[in-house]
mmCIF file of C-alpha atoms and ligand atoms in Angstrom:
data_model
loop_
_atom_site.group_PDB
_atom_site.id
_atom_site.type_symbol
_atom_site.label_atom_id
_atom_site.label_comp_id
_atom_site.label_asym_id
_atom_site.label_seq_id
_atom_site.Cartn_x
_atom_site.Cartn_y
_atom_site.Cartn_z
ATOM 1 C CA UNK A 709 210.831 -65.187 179.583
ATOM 2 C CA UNK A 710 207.815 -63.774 180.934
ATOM 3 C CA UNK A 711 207.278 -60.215 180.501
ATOM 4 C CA UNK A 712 204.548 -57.296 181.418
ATOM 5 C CA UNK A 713 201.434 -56.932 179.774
ATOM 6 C CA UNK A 714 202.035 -60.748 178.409
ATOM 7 C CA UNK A 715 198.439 -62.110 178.197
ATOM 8 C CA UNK A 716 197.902 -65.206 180.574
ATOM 9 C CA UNK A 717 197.245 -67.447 177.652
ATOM 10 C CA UNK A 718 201.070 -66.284 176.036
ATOM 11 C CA UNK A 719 202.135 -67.129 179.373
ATOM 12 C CA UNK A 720 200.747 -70.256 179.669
ATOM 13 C CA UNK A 721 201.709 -71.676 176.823
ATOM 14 C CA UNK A 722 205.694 -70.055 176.865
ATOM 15 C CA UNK A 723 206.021 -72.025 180.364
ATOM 16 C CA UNK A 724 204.263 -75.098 179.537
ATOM 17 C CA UNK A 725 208.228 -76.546 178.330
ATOM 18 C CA UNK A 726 209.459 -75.421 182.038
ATOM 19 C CA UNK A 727 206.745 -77.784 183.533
ATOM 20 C CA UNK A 728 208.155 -81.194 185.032
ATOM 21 C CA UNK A 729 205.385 -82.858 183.124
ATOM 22 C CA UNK A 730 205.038 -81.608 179.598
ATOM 23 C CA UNK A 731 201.936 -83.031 178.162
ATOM 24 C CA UNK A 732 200.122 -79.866 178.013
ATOM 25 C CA UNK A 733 197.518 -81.179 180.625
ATOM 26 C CA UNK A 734 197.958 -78.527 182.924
ATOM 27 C CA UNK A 735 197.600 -76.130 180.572
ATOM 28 C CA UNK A 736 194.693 -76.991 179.648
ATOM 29 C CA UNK A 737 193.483 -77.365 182.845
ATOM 30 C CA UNK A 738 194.922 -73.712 184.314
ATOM 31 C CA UNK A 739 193.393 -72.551 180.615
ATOM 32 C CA UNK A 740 189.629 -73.936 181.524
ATOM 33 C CA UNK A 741 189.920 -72.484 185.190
ATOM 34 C CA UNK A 742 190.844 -69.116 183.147
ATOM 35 C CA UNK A 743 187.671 -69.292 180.998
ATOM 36 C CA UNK A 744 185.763 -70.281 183.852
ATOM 37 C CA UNK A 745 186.504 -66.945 185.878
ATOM 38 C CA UNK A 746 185.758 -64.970 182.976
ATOM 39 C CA UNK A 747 182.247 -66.367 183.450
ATOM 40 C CA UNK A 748 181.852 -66.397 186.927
ATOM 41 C CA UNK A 749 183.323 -62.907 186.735
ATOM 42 C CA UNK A 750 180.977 -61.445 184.326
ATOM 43 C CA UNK A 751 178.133 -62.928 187.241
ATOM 44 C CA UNK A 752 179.618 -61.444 190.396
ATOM 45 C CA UNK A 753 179.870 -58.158 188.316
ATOM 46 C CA UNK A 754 175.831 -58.100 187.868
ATOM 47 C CA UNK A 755 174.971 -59.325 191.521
ATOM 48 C CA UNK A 756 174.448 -55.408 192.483
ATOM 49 C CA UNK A 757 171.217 -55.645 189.981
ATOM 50 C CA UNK A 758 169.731 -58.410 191.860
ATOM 51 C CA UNK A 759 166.467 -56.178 192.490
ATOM 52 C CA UNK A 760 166.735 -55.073 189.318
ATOM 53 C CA UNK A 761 167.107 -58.845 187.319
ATOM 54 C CA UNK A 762 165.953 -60.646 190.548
ATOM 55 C CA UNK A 763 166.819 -62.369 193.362
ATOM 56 C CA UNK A 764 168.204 -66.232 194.038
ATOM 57 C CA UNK A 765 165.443 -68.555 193.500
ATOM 58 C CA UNK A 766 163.462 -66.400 191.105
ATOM 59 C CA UNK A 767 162.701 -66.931 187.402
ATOM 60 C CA UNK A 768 164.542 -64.838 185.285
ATOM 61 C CA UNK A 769 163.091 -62.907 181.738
ATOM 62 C CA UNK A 770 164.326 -66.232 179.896
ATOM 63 C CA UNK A 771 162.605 -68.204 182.171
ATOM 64 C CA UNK A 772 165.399 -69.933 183.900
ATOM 65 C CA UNK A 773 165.570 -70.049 187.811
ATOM 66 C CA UNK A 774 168.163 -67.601 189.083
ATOM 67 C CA UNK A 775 170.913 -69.305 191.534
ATOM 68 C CA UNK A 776 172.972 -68.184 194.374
ATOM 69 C CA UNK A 777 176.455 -66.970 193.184
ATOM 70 C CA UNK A 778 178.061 -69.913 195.229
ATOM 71 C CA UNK A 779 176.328 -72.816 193.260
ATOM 72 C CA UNK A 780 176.737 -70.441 190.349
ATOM 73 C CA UNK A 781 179.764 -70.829 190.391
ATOM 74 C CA UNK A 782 180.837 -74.283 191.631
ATOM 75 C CA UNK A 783 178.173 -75.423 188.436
ATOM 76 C CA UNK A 784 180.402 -73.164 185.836
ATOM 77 C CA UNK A 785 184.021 -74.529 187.441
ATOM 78 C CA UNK A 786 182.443 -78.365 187.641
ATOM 79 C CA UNK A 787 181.122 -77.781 183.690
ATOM 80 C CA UNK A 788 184.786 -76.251 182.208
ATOM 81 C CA UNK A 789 186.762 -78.884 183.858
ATOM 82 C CA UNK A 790 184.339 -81.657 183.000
ATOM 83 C CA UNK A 791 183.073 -80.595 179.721
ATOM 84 C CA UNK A 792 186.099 -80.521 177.892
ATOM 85 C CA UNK A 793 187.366 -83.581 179.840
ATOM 86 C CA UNK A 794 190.071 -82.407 181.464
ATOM 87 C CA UNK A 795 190.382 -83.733 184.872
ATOM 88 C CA UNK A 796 189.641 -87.439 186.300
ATOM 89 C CA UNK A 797 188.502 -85.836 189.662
ATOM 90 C CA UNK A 798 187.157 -82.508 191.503
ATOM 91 C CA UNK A 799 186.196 -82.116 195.150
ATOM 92 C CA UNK A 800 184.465 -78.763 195.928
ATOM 93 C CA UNK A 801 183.581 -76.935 199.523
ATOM 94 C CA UNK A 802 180.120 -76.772 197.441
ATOM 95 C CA UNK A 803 179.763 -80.952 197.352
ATOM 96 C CA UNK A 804 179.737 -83.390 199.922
ATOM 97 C CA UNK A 805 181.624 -85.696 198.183
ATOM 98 C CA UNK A 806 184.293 -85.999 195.699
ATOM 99 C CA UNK A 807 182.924 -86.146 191.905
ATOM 100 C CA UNK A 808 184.569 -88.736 189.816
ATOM 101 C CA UNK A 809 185.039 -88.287 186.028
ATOM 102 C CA UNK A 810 185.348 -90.609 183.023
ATOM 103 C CA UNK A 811 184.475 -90.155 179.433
ATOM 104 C CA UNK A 812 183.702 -93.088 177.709
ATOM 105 C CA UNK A 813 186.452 -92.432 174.752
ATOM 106 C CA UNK A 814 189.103 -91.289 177.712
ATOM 107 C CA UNK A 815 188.582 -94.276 180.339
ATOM 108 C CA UNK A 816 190.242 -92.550 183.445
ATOM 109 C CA UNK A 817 193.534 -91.211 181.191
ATOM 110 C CA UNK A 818 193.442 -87.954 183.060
ATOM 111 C CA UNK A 819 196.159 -87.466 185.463
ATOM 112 C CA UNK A 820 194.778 -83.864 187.591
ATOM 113 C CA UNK A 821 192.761 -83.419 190.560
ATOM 114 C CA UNK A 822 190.983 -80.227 191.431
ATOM 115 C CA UNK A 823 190.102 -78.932 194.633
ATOM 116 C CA UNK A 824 188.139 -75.759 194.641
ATOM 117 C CA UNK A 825 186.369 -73.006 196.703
ATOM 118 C CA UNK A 826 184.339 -71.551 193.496
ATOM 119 C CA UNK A 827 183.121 -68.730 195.724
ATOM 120 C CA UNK A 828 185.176 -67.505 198.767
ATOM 121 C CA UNK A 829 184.476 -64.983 201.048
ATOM 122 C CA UNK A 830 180.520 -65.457 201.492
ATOM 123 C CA UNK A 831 179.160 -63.388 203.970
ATOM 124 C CA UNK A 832 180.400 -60.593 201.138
ATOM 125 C CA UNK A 833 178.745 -62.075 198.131
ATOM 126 C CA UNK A 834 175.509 -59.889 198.953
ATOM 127 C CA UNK A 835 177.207 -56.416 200.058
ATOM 128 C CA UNK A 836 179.319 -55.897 197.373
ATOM 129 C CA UNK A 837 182.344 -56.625 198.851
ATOM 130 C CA UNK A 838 185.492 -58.264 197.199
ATOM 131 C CA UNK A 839 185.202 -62.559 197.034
ATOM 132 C CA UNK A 840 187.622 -65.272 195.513
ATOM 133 C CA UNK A 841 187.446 -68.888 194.306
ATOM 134 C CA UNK A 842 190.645 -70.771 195.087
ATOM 135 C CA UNK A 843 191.796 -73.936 193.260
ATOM 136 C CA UNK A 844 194.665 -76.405 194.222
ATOM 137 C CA UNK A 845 195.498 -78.876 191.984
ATOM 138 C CA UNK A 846 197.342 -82.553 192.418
ATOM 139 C CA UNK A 847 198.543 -85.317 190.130
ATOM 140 C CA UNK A 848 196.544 -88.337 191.076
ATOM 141 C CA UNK A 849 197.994 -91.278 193.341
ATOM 142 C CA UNK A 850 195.989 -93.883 191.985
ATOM 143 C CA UNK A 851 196.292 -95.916 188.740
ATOM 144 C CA UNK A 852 195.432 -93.729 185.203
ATOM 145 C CA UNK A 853 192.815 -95.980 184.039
ATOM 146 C CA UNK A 854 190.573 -96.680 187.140
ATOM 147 C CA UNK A 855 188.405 -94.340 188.846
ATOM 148 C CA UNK A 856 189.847 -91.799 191.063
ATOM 149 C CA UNK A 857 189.138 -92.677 195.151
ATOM 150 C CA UNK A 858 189.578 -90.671 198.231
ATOM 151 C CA UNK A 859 193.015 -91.411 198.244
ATOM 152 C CA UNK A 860 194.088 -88.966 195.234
ATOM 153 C CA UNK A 861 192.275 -85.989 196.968
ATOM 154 C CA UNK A 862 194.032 -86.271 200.584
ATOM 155 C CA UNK A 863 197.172 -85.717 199.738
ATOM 156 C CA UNK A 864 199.679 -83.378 201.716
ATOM 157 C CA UNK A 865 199.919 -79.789 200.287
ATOM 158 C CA UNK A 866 203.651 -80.272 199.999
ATOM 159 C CA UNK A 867 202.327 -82.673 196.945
ATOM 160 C CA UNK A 868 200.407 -79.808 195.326
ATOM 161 C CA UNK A 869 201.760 -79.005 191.623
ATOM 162 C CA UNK A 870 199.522 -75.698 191.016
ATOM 163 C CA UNK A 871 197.592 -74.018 192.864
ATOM 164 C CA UNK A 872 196.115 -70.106 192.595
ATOM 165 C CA UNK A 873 192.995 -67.858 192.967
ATOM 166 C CA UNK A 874 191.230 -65.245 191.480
ATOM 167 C CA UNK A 875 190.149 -62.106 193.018
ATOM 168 C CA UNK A 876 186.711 -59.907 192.077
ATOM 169 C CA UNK A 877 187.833 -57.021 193.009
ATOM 170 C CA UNK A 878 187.642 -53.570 191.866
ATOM 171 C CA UNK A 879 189.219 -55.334 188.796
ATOM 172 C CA UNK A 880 189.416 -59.196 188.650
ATOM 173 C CA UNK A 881 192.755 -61.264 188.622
ATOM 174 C CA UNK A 882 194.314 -65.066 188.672
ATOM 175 C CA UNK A 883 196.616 -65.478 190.947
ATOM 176 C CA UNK A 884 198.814 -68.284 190.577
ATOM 177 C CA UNK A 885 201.829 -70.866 191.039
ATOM 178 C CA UNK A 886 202.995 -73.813 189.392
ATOM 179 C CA UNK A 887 205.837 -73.955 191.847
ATOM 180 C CA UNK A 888 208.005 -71.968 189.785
ATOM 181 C CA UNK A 889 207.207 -68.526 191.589
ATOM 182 C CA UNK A 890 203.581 -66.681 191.568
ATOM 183 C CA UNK A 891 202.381 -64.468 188.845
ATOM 184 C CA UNK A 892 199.475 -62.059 188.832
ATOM 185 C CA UNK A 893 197.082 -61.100 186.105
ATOM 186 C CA UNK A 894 194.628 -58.487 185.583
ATOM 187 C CA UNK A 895 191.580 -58.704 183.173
ATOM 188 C CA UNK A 896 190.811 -56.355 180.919
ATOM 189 C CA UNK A 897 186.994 -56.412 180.814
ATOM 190 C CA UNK A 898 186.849 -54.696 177.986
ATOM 191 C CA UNK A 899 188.204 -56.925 175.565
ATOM 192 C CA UNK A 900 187.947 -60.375 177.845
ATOM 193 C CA UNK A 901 191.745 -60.700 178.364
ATOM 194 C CA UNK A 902 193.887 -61.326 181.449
ATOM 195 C CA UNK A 903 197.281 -59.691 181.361
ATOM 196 C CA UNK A 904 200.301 -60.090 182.959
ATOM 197 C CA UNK A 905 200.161 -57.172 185.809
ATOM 198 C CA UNK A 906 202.084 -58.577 188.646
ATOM 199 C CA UNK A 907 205.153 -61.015 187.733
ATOM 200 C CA UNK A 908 206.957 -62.848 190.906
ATOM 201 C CA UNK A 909 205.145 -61.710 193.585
ATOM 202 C CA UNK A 910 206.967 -61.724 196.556
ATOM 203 C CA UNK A 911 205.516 -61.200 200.499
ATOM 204 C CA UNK A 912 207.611 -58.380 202.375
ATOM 205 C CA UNK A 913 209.723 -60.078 204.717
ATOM 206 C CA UNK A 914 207.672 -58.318 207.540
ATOM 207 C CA UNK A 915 205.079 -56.485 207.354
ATOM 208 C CA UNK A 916 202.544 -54.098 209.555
ATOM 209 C CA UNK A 917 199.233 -55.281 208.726
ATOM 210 C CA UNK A 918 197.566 -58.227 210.863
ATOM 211 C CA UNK A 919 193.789 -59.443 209.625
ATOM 212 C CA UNK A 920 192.140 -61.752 211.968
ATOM 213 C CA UNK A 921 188.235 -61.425 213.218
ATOM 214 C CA UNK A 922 188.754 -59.896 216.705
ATOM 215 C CA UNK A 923 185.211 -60.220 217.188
ATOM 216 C CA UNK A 924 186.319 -63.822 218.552
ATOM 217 C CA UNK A 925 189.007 -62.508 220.389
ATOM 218 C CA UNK A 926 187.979 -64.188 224.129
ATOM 219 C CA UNK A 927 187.847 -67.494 222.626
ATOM 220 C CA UNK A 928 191.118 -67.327 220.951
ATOM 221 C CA UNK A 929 194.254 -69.338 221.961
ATOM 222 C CA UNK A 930 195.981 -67.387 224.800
ATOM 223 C CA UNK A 931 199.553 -67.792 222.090
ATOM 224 C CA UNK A 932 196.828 -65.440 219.528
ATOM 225 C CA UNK A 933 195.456 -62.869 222.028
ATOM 226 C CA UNK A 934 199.011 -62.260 223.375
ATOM 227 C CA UNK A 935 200.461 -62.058 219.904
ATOM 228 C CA UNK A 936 197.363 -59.349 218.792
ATOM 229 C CA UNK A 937 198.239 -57.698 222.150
ATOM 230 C CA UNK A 938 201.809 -57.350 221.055
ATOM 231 C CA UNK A 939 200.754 -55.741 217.602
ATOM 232 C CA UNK A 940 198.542 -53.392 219.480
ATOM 233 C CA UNK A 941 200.660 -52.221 221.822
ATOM 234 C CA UNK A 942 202.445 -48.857 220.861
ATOM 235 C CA UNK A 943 206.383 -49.594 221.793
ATOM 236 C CA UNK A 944 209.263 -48.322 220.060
ATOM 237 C CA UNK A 945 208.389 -48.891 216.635
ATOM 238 C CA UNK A 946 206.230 -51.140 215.930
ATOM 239 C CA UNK A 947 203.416 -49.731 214.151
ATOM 240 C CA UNK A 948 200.884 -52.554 213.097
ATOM 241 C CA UNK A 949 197.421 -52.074 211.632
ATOM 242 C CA UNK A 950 194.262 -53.842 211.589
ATOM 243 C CA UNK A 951 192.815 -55.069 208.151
ATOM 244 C CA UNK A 952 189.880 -57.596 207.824
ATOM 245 C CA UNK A 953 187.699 -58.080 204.813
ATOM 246 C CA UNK A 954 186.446 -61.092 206.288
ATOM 247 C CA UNK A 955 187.199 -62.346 202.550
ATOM 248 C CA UNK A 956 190.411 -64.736 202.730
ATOM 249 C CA UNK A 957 191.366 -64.294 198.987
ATOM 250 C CA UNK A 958 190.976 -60.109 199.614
ATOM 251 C CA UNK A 959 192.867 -60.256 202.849
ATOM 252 C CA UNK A 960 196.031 -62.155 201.597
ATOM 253 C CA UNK A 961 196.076 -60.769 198.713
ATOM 254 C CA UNK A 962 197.058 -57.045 200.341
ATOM 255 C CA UNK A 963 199.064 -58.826 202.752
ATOM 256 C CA UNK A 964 201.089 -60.255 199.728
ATOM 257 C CA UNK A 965 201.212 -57.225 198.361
ATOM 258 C CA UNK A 966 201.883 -54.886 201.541
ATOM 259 C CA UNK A 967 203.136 -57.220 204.125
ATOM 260 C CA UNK A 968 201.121 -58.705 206.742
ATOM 261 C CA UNK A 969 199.525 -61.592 208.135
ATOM 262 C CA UNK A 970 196.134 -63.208 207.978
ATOM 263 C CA UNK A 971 194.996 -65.231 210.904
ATOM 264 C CA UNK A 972 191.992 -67.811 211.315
ATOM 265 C CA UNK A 973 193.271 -69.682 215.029
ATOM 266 C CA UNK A 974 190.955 -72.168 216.659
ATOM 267 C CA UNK A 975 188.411 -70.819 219.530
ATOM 268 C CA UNK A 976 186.501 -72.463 222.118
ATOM 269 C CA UNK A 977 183.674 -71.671 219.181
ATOM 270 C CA UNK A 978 185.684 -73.264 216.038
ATOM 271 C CA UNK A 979 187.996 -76.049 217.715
ATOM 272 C CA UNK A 980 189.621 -76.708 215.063
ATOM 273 C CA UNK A 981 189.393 -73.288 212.916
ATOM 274 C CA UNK A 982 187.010 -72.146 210.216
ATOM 275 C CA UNK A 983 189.298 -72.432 207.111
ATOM 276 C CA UNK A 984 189.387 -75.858 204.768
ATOM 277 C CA UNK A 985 192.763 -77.793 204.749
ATOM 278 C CA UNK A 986 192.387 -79.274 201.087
ATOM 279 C CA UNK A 987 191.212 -76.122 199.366
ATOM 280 C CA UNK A 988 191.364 -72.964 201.318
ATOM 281 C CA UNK A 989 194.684 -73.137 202.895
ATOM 282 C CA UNK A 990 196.723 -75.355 201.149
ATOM 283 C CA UNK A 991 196.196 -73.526 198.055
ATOM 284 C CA UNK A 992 196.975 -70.494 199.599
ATOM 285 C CA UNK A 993 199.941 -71.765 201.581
ATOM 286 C CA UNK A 994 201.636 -73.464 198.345
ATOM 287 C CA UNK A 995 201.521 -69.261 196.792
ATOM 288 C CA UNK A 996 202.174 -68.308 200.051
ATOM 289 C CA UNK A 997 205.400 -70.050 200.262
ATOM 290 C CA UNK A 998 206.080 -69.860 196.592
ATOM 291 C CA UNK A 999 206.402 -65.987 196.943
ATOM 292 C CA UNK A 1000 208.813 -66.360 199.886
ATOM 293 C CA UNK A 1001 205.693 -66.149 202.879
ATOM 294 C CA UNK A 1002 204.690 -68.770 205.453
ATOM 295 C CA UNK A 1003 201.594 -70.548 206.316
ATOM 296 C CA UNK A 1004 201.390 -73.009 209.527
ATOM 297 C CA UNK A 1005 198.568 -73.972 211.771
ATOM 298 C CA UNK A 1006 200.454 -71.883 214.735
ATOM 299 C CA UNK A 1007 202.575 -75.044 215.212
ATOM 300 C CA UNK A 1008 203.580 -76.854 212.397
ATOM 301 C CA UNK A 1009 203.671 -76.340 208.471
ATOM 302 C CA UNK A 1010 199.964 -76.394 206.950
ATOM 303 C CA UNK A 1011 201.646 -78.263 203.473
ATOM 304 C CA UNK A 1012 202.863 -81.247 206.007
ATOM 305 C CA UNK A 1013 199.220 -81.842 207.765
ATOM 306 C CA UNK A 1014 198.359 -85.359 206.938
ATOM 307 C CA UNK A 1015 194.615 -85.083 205.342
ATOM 308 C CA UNK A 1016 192.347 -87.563 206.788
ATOM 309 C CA UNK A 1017 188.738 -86.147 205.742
ATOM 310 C CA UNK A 1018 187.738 -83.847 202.693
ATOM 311 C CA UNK A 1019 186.090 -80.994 204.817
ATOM 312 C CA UNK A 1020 188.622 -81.177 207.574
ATOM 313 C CA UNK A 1021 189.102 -77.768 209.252
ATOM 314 C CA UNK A 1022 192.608 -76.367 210.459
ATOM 315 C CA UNK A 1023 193.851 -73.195 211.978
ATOM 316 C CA UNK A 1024 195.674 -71.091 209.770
ATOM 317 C CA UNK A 1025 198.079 -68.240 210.358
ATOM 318 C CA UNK A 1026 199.378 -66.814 207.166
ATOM 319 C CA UNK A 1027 201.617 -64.259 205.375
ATOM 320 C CA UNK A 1028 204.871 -62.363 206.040
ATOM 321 C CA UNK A 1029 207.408 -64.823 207.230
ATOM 322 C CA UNK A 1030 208.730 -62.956 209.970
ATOM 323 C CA UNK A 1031 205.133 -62.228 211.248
ATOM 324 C CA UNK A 1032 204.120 -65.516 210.768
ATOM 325 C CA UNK A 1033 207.443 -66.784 213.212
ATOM 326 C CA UNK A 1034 206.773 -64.248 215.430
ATOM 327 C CA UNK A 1035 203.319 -65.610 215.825
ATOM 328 C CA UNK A 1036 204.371 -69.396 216.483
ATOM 329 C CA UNK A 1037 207.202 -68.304 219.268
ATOM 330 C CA UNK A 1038 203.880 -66.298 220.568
ATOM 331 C CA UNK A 1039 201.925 -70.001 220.372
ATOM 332 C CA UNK A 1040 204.831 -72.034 221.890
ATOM 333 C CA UNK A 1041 205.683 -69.778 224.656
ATOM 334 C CA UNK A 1042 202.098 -69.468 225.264
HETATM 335 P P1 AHM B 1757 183.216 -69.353 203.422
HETATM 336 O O1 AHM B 1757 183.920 -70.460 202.704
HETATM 337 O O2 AHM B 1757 181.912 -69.765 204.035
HETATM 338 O O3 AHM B 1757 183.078 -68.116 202.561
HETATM 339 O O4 AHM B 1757 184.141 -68.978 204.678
HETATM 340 C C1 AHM B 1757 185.479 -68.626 204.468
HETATM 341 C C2 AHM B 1757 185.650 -67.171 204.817
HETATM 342 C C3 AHM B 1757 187.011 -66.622 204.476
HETATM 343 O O5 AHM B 1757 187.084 -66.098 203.183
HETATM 344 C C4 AHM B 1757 187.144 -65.534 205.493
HETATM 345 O O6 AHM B 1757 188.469 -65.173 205.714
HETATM 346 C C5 AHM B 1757 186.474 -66.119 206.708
HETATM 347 O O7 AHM B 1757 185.541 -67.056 206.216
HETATM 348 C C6 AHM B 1757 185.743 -65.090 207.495
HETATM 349 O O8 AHM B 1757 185.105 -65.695 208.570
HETATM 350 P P2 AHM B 1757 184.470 -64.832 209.759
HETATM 351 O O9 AHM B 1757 183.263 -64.177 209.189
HETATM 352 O O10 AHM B 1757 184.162 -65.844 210.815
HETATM 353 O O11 AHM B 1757 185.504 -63.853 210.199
HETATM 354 MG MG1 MG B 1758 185.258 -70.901 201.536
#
């Protein structure tokens, strides 16, 4: 039974029995992601003395070359799930490719795949503004035993058996799903613990906030503009709002909290969106639909999109369900 103020490593290990697969794998693996934000948290937290301890692609005191938070972070994610050998494969919006990996002792026994956005949310990195890193995480396809291909990292995100992301925010949580619901947790940064905050989050049915980038407004779909028209319009009552971090982890997370909907659509600038299938919005559709939300491409459901490449790019509207069918009746009436 999970319960407030329940630290996340209580919690992991009290619903590691409820798991379909019980060999404590997972665990391990959500456990290494955990450690990992710590670190990467305890980085985004200093970025604001950057003039002060230098800028990307100066030495710092000790004489090591200070990186950009992004590779920062994808290096610290890469090392905890590698390191401790936890994982046969990782694909990252920070590598071209797919990184395969074996220990010599372990020859391929892992059974997880990660795919991972170590640092969300970029344009904010510099400006002080909330960012995320978002992981989804699959059971391979291929043989244990052989090295992982392309195969066990395009797989539908209806396959997806975890999935969740953590927020820097004015305080820093993990956000996550192992299909059983979504739990929150906060981090106390003074002691270096994450604590159950928010059990079984649940979207609003319908909410009042839509985030999308109107700056790209004339090169939206016509199904988009008439649908951000509709918000905007003052009828009856329907009193919408505009919120847009510009930070996708920031922006659902208040819309999963307050009840709205995030939208990235393609433009005559982005045909085919901005947003990464394998590990921007499945992730976030899987908790998305896990805490009773929806997440579709304006047509169809983004967990059904058959992957064909690792980068591939896909619209993606995103939150309240109602919102979220209004917005599709908007796209087929269009
Ligand atoms: P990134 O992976 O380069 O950070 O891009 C993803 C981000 C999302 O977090 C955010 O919602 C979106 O890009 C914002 O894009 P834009 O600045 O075009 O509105
Ligand atoms: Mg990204």
């Amino acid at each position: 039974m999970s319960r407030k103020n329940q630290t996340l490593g209580e919690f992991i290990i009290e619903n590691q029995s409820s798991f379909k697969y019980t060999s404590g794998e997972l665990s391990r693996l959500i456990n290494s992601i955990r450690l990992a934000a710590k670190v990467v948290n305890h980085e985004v937290n200093k970025a604001g003395l950057v003039d002060i301890i230098g800028a990307a692609g100066d030495t710092n005191i000790q004489g090591e070359d200070q990186q950009k938070l992004d590779v920062y972070a994808n290096n610290k994610f890469i090392q905890a799930m590698t390191k401790r050998n936890i994982v046969c494969g990782i694909a990252s919006e920070e590598e071209d490719d797919f990184i395969s990996i074996n220990s010599q002792d372990e020859n391929h026994q892992n059974k997880y795949v990660v795919l991972i956005d170590p640092l969300d949310g970029s344009s904010n990195i510099d400006v002080n503004v909330s960012v995320g890193t978002i992981f989804s995480i699959y059971r391979r396809v291929t043989p244990v035993g052989t090295p992982v291909t392309i195969d066990d990292f395009l797989q539908k995100g209806n396959q997806q058996v975890a999935a969740g992301y953590i927020i820097y925010g004015t305080s820093t949580m993990i956000v996550y799903t192992t299909g059983d619901g979504v739990n929150g947790f906060t981090l106390n940064p003074a002691i270096g613990t994450f604590y159950l905050s928010h059990p079984n989050m649940l979207f609003p049915e319908d909410g009042k906030i839509y985030s999308v980038n109107e700056g790209n407004y004339s090169h939206f779909p016509q199904g988009i503009k008439n649908y951000i028209k509709y918000c905007q319009m003052e009828e009856g009552d329907r009193p919408y709002t505009s919120r847009y971090i510009g930070s996708l982890v920031s922006d659902f997370h208040r819309n999963m909290i307050k009840g709205g909907i995030y939208m990235y659509p393609k433009s005559s600038k982005n045909p085919n969106g901005k947003l990464r299938l394998l590990y921007e919005c499945n992730p976030m559709a899987y908790i998305a639909e896990q805490a009773n939300g929806k997440a579709s491409d304006g047509f169809m459901r983004i967990m059904d999109i058959e992957p064909t490449e690792l980068h591939q790019r896909v619209p993606f509207i995103c939150g309240s369900k109602n919102m979220v069918e209004k917005t599709e009746e908007f796209m087929r009436n269009a």
